[in-house]
Each structure stands twice: as structure tokens, then as C-alpha cells.
Amino acid sequence: MTHRDERSVIIDTDTAGDDTQALLMGLLSDRIDVTGITICAGNVAFDRQVENAKRTLELAGADEDVTVYEGARSPLQKEHELAHHIHGEGGLGGDRFPETGIESGEQFAVDYIVEQARANPGEITLACIAPLTNLALAYKQEPNLDELLDEVWVMGGAVNCLGNITPAAEYNFWVDPDAAKIVMNNFDVTLFDWGLTLRDTEFGPETLERIEAGPETPLTTFYTDITTQVRQFNRERMGQDTVTQPDSALVAALVEPDLIEETGTYAVDVDEREGLTRGYTAVDELGVTAGEPRTRVVESFDGERFETMFLEMLFEQRPDAALEA
């Protein structure tokens, strides 16, 4: 049973790296109720994503309370590349390949999303931290889905900045640009983009050393292991020992909306064509297109307070503790 003020959330994920931390942030908070987890093709092999989500449920002690539903195993139309170079083979740093034995839900994830939205109109928030294939398929099944959901929050796109998979595109939108275009044109979205991630969610050497120095908990050990590959990648590519938290920042803002400091509402479209600009996020900040301004873009985020929440999650398994002080 949820508390009166709890927000009911379905998390749609391609579980690797920071996705696991986003799941932990939601599962360990008393302020939101994660009612289900849906899996979408993205970061690593699909079956690995499923097991990674289930292992995260075990770490949170929620494996008997929350069900994982398997969704789209490929983008709508495009081929895509996995992100082993970022997250390691399997998605958890390269050395973890869990086999939990936990059963997946019987429903296809897309059917589950539609069913829950219809059964609980105006009550479900969908947190999308993966490519948007599942949501696009759900929209095709239920054209009134935007009205049936309470809110749709998306981690994706690169708002007038360099992407992280190509110069033009962020990974989630690049994987399935056709789905991203459908979603951005048909839903009122709160968007956490790659530029915000770099500006406000990056942990540098000081924070990483603080995590490594303890106290040692199952979650600090897990975090240290799963970030090994991405830290190596960032050191080699950018000369910096850093880790970004795009997905867990989005879920943290669902837990504590005051983390969002500034937003702007714009018309947003996505280039679905193959080529140099596949997945490019066209954000009309100047208001020069005929598009409807319906996307709330998060432009500033309280990274310091988020970091405190994140450390409380790792050290105490209580991300809300930082909000109670």
C-alpha cells in the first residue's frame, strides 16, 4: 500500500551501470512507489538487462514485491550497437553476470504499461531511462496514453550540445530515433538530457574516493564494481576520473522534485533518419518553428543535494535521509 503522497512509478530501463542506481534510488525511497520495472533493448544484450534488473531488486530487498516485465528486444526499425565499451560486457562493469532465478512477469512490458495506465488513470508516472521503444509501442496500442498517465519523464537527447554516441546524438535517442520522435511528438515530457547530466550529475575524484573509503556496504561495493569500466573509459577518452549519473538523477528528482532548479518548455523533435544526424534532438529554444512547446526541459539541477542523497543511498540504504535533516 502506498502512502497518501507517494507517486506510483513504472521504471522503463535497459539495465546497466547507472540504471541500477536509478532503480535503487526508487526502490529504497519512501517517497515513491515503484510498481513495476519494464525492460527495453539498449545498453547490453537483452537477457543480461533483465537479470541485471532482478539482481538490483535483490540488493534492494524488493525481489518479492516488484516484478520485472520484458519488453521490446529491438528498436522499431533501426539496428543499434551495444554499449559494452561504457558498461563492460553484461552491463555491470564486465565481471558480474547474475543469474537470479527470479521469474519475469507473464505480460509483455508494453501490455503491462497500457493495462496499468487504463486501470489507474492519472496515477502512474512513467520514468523512461532507456530507448523509448516500449513507450512508442504502448502509444500505438493506446493513443490516449498521454492523458491516461500522470507524467512521463525521459532521460534522453542532447539539448543543443554534443552527444555521447555521435557528435549529434545521445545514446537512448540514437538507439531508437523512430520511437523517440513518436514520444516527443505525442507526449508531454519532462526531459533530462545529456547536457544536464554533464553539468550537474558528474561525480569527480573526491566523491569517488569518498565512496571507496567507506563505510563499506553491499551498495558501495556494487557501485565501485559497476563503475570500473566507465571510469577507465572516461580516463582514456577525456583524461578525467569521473562518473555521470543521468538515470539516478531523474529518479532522485521524482523522489525530491525540488532538485529541479530551472526548466524551459519548448517544441522538441527528433531526427529519425539514418546518417550523421540520426537521433539529433531539435529543441526550439528560440521559438522559430511551428512545433508545439510541450516538452519541459530540465535546465538546472541541484547536483550537491543530489550527491548527498546518492551517498545516503549507498551508505545507509536511505536516500530520503538527506531530505529529513
Coordinates of C-alpha atoms in Angstrom, one line a residue:
M1 CA 0.0 0.0 0.0
T2 CA 1.3 3.5 -0.9
H3 CA 1.4 6.4 1.5
R4 CA -1.0 9.2 0.6
D5 CA 1.6 11.4 -1.0
E6 CA 3.6 8.6 -2.7
R7 CA 3.9 8.8 -6.5
S8 CA 3.3 5.5 -8.3
V9 CA 6.1 4.9 -10.8
I10 CA 6.9 2.4 -13.5
I11 CA 10.6 2.5 -14.5
D12 CA 11.4 1.6 -18.1
T13 CA 15.1 0.6 -18.3
D14 CA 17.9 -1.0 -20.3
T15 CA 19.6 -2.1 -17.1
A16 CA 23.3 -1.4 -16.9
G17 CA 25.5 0.8 -14.9
D18 CA 23.6 3.9 -13.7
D19 CA 20.3 2.3 -14.5
T20 CA 20.9 0.0 -11.5
Q21 CA 21.5 3.0 -9.3
A22 CA 18.3 4.7 -10.5
L23 CA 16.4 1.5 -9.6
L24 CA 17.9 1.5 -6.2
M25 CA 17.1 5.2 -5.7
G26 CA 13.4 4.5 -6.4
L27 CA 13.1 1.2 -4.6
L28 CA 14.8 2.4 -1.4
S29 CA 12.8 5.7 -1.2
D30 CA 9.7 6.0 0.9
R31 CA 8.5 8.9 -1.2
I32 CA 7.8 7.0 -4.5
D33 CA 6.3 3.5 -5.1
V34 CA 8.0 1.6 -7.9
T35 CA 5.1 -0.6 -9.0
G36 CA 6.9 -2.3 -11.9
I37 CA 10.1 -2.4 -13.9
T38 CA 9.9 -2.8 -17.7
I39 CA 12.9 -3.7 -19.9
C40 CA 13.7 -2.3 -23.3
A41 CA 16.5 -3.1 -25.8
G42 CA 19.5 -0.8 -25.3
N43 CA 22.8 -0.9 -23.4
V44 CA 23.7 -4.6 -23.5
A45 CA 22.3 -8.0 -24.5
F46 CA 18.6 -8.0 -23.6
D47 CA 18.6 -11.1 -21.3
R48 CA 21.5 -9.5 -19.4
Q49 CA 19.5 -6.4 -18.9
V50 CA 16.7 -8.5 -17.4
E51 CA 19.0 -10.3 -15.0
N52 CA 20.7 -7.0 -14.0
A53 CA 17.3 -5.5 -13.0
K54 CA 16.4 -8.6 -11.0
R55 CA 19.8 -8.5 -9.2
T56 CA 19.2 -4.9 -8.4
L57 CA 15.8 -5.9 -6.9
E58 CA 17.6 -8.4 -4.7
L59 CA 20.1 -5.8 -3.5
A60 CA 17.1 -3.5 -2.6
G61 CA 15.3 -6.4 -0.8
A62 CA 12.4 -5.8 -3.2
D63 CA 12.5 -9.0 -5.3
E64 CA 9.3 -10.3 -3.8
D65 CA 7.4 -7.0 -4.1
V66 CA 8.3 -5.7 -7.6
T67 CA 8.0 -7.6 -10.9
V68 CA 10.2 -7.2 -14.0
Y69 CA 8.4 -7.3 -17.3
E70 CA 10.3 -8.0 -20.6
G71 CA 9.6 -5.6 -23.5
A72 CA 10.9 -4.8 -26.9
R73 CA 14.1 -6.7 -27.8
S74 CA 15.0 -4.4 -30.7
P75 CA 14.3 -0.9 -31.8
L76 CA 11.3 -0.2 -34.0
Q77 CA 13.2 -0.1 -37.3
K78 CA 16.9 0.5 -36.8
E79 CA 19.9 -1.7 -35.9
H80 CA 21.9 -0.5 -32.9
E81 CA 25.2 -1.0 -31.2
L82 CA 25.5 -2.2 -27.6
A83 CA 27.4 -0.1 -25.1
H84 CA 29.9 -2.6 -23.8
H85 CA 32.7 -0.1 -24.1
I86 CA 31.0 2.0 -21.5
H87 CA 29.4 -0.5 -19.1
G88 CA 31.5 -3.6 -19.7
E89 CA 30.3 -6.9 -21.1
G90 CA 27.0 -7.7 -19.5
G91 CA 26.5 -4.2 -18.2
L92 CA 27.8 -4.4 -14.7
G93 CA 31.4 -3.5 -15.2
G94 CA 32.4 -6.6 -17.0
D95 CA 32.8 -9.0 -14.1
R96 CA 29.2 -9.5 -12.9
F97 CA 26.8 -11.9 -14.7
P98 CA 24.0 -12.5 -12.3
E99 CA 21.6 -15.5 -12.7
T100 CA 18.9 -14.8 -10.1
G101 CA 16.4 -17.4 -10.8
I102 CA 13.7 -14.8 -10.4
E103 CA 10.7 -15.2 -12.8
S104 CA 9.8 -12.4 -15.1
G105 CA 6.2 -11.2 -15.2
E106 CA 4.0 -13.1 -17.7
Q107 CA 2.8 -9.9 -19.5
F108 CA 4.7 -8.2 -22.3
A109 CA 6.0 -4.9 -20.9
V110 CA 4.1 -2.8 -23.4
D111 CA 0.8 -4.5 -22.4
Y112 CA 1.6 -4.0 -18.8
I113 CA 2.2 -0.3 -19.2
V114 CA -1.1 0.1 -21.1
E115 CA -3.0 -2.0 -18.7
Q116 CA -1.7 -0.1 -15.6
A117 CA -2.5 3.3 -17.3
R118 CA -6.0 2.3 -18.1
A119 CA -6.7 0.8 -14.7
N120 CA -5.2 3.8 -12.8
P121 CA -5.9 6.9 -15.0
G122 CA -3.9 9.9 -13.9
E123 CA -2.0 8.0 -11.2
I124 CA 1.0 6.4 -12.9
T125 CA 4.3 8.2 -13.7
L126 CA 6.4 6.5 -16.4
A127 CA 10.2 7.0 -15.8
C128 CA 12.0 6.2 -19.1
I129 CA 15.7 5.7 -18.7
A130 CA 16.1 3.6 -21.8
P131 CA 15.4 4.0 -25.5
L132 CA 11.8 4.8 -26.0
T133 CA 10.7 1.7 -27.9
N134 CA 8.3 0.3 -25.2
L135 CA 6.6 3.7 -24.8
A136 CA 6.2 4.2 -28.6
L137 CA 4.6 0.7 -28.9
A138 CA 2.3 1.4 -26.0
Y139 CA 1.2 4.6 -27.7
K140 CA 0.4 2.7 -30.9
Q141 CA -1.8 0.4 -28.8
E142 CA -3.4 3.2 -26.7
P143 CA -3.4 6.6 -28.5
N144 CA -4.8 8.3 -25.3
L145 CA -1.8 7.1 -23.2
D146 CA -0.5 10.6 -22.6
E147 CA -3.8 11.5 -21.0
L148 CA -4.0 8.3 -19.0
L149 CA -0.6 8.6 -17.5
D150 CA 0.1 11.2 -14.7
E151 CA 3.5 12.2 -16.2
V152 CA 6.2 10.9 -18.5
W153 CA 9.8 11.6 -17.5
V154 CA 12.6 10.8 -20.1
M155 CA 16.4 10.6 -19.8
G156 CA 17.5 11.2 -23.4
G157 CA 18.6 13.6 -26.1
A158 CA 21.3 16.2 -26.2
V159 CA 19.8 19.7 -25.9
N160 CA 21.9 21.9 -28.1
C161 CA 25.1 20.2 -27.0
L162 CA 27.4 17.4 -28.2
G163 CA 26.0 13.9 -27.9
N164 CA 27.7 10.9 -26.2
I165 CA 27.4 8.3 -29.0
T166 CA 27.8 10.6 -32.0
P167 CA 28.5 14.4 -32.2
A168 CA 24.8 14.8 -32.9
A169 CA 23.1 12.3 -30.6
E170 CA 22.7 10.9 -27.1
Y171 CA 22.6 7.1 -26.9
N172 CA 19.0 6.5 -25.9
F173 CA 17.6 8.6 -28.7
W174 CA 20.2 7.3 -31.2
V175 CA 19.3 3.6 -30.5
D176 CA 15.7 4.2 -31.5
P177 CA 15.2 7.6 -33.1
D178 CA 11.8 6.5 -34.6
A179 CA 10.5 5.8 -31.1
A180 CA 11.9 9.0 -29.7
K181 CA 10.3 11.0 -32.4
I182 CA 6.9 9.4 -31.7
V183 CA 7.2 10.0 -28.0
M184 CA 8.4 13.6 -28.2
N185 CA 5.6 14.5 -30.7
N186 CA 2.8 12.8 -28.8
F187 CA 3.6 13.1 -25.0
D188 CA 4.0 16.0 -22.5
V189 CA 7.5 15.0 -21.4
T190 CA 9.9 16.2 -18.7
L191 CA 13.3 15.8 -20.3
F192 CA 16.6 15.1 -18.6
D193 CA 19.2 15.4 -21.4
W194 CA 22.9 14.6 -21.7
G195 CA 24.0 18.2 -21.3
L196 CA 22.3 18.4 -17.9
T197 CA 24.0 15.2 -17.0
L198 CA 27.4 16.6 -17.7
R199 CA 26.7 19.9 -16.0
D200 CA 25.0 18.8 -12.8
T201 CA 25.4 15.0 -12.1
E202 CA 29.0 14.2 -12.5
F203 CA 31.0 12.7 -9.6
G204 CA 34.7 13.5 -9.7
P205 CA 37.7 12.0 -7.9
E206 CA 36.8 13.5 -4.5
T207 CA 33.3 12.0 -4.4
L208 CA 34.5 8.6 -5.8
E209 CA 37.3 8.4 -3.2
R210 CA 34.7 9.2 -0.5
I211 CA 32.6 6.2 -1.7
E212 CA 35.7 3.9 -1.8
A213 CA 36.8 5.0 1.6
G214 CA 33.6 3.7 3.2
P215 CA 31.7 2.8 5.1
E216 CA 31.7 -0.5 3.1
T217 CA 28.2 -1.7 2.3
P218 CA 26.8 -4.1 -0.3
L219 CA 25.8 -1.0 -2.3
T220 CA 29.1 0.8 -2.2
T221 CA 30.8 -2.4 -3.3
F222 CA 28.3 -2.8 -6.1
Y223 CA 28.8 0.8 -7.2
T224 CA 32.5 0.5 -7.2
D225 CA 32.4 -2.6 -9.3
I226 CA 29.9 -1.4 -11.9
T227 CA 31.7 1.9 -12.4
T228 CA 35.2 0.3 -13.1
Q229 CA 34.7 0.2 -16.8
V230 CA 33.1 3.6 -17.3
R231 CA 35.9 5.3 -15.1
Q232 CA 38.5 3.6 -17.3
F233 CA 36.7 4.8 -20.4
N234 CA 36.5 8.4 -19.1
R235 CA 40.1 8.4 -18.1
E236 CA 41.2 7.2 -21.5
R237 CA 38.8 9.3 -23.6
M238 CA 38.7 12.6 -21.6
G239 CA 41.6 12.3 -19.2
Q240 CA 39.2 12.6 -16.2
D241 CA 38.3 10.2 -13.4
T242 CA 34.6 10.9 -13.4
V243 CA 31.2 9.1 -13.5
T244 CA 27.9 10.6 -14.5
Q245 CA 24.5 9.8 -13.0
P246 CA 21.9 10.6 -15.7
D247 CA 19.3 7.9 -14.8
S248 CA 19.6 8.1 -11.0
A249 CA 19.3 11.9 -11.2
L250 CA 16.0 11.6 -12.9
V251 CA 14.6 9.2 -10.3
A252 CA 16.1 11.3 -7.5
A253 CA 14.0 14.2 -8.8
L254 CA 10.9 12.1 -8.7
V255 CA 11.8 11.5 -5.1
E256 CA 12.5 15.2 -4.4
P257 CA 11.1 17.5 -7.1
D258 CA 12.9 20.5 -5.5
L259 CA 16.2 19.1 -7.0
I260 CA 15.0 20.7 -10.3
E261 CA 16.0 24.3 -10.2
E262 CA 15.2 25.7 -13.6
T263 CA 13.2 24.4 -16.6
G264 CA 12.1 25.7 -20.0
T265 CA 9.2 24.5 -22.2
Y266 CA 10.0 24.0 -25.9
A267 CA 8.9 22.3 -29.0
V268 CA 11.1 19.2 -29.4
D269 CA 11.6 16.9 -32.4
V270 CA 14.0 14.1 -33.2
D271 CA 15.7 13.2 -36.5
E272 CA 14.9 9.6 -37.2
R273 CA 16.8 9.4 -40.4
E274 CA 20.0 7.3 -40.8
G275 CA 23.2 9.2 -41.2
L276 CA 25.2 11.8 -39.3
T277 CA 22.2 13.3 -37.5
R278 CA 20.4 10.1 -36.5
G279 CA 18.8 10.8 -33.1
Y280 CA 19.5 14.5 -33.1
T281 CA 17.3 16.3 -30.7
A282 CA 15.9 19.6 -32.2
V283 CA 15.0 21.8 -29.3
D284 CA 13.4 25.0 -30.4
E285 CA 14.6 27.4 -27.7
L286 CA 14.1 30.4 -30.0
G287 CA 10.5 29.6 -30.9
V288 CA 11.2 29.7 -34.7
T289 CA 9.4 26.5 -35.7
A290 CA 5.7 25.7 -35.9
G291 CA 6.1 22.9 -33.3
E292 CA 4.0 23.0 -30.1
P293 CA 6.0 23.8 -27.0
R294 CA 5.1 20.8 -24.8
T295 CA 8.4 19.4 -23.5
R296 CA 9.6 20.6 -20.1
V297 CA 13.4 20.6 -20.4
V298 CA 15.3 20.5 -17.1
E299 CA 18.0 23.1 -17.4
S300 CA 19.5 23.3 -13.9
F301 CA 19.6 20.6 -11.2
D302 CA 20.8 20.7 -7.6
G303 CA 23.8 18.4 -8.0
E304 CA 25.2 19.0 -4.5
R305 CA 21.9 17.9 -2.8
F306 CA 21.6 15.0 -5.3
E307 CA 25.1 13.8 -4.3
T308 CA 24.1 13.8 -0.6
M309 CA 21.0 11.7 -1.4
F310 CA 23.1 9.3 -3.5
L311 CA 25.7 8.8 -0.8
E312 CA 23.0 8.2 1.8
M313 CA 21.6 5.6 -0.5
L314 CA 24.9 3.8 -0.8
F315 CA 25.9 4.2 2.9
E316 CA 22.6 3.8 4.7
Q317 CA 20.2 2.5 2.0
R318 CA 18.1 5.5 2.8
P319 CA 18.2 8.2 0.0
D320 CA 15.4 10.0 1.9
A321 CA 17.5 10.5 5.0
A322 CA 19.2 13.5 3.3
L323 CA 15.8 15.1 2.9
E324 CA 14.8 14.7 6.5
A325 CA 17.7 16.7 8.0

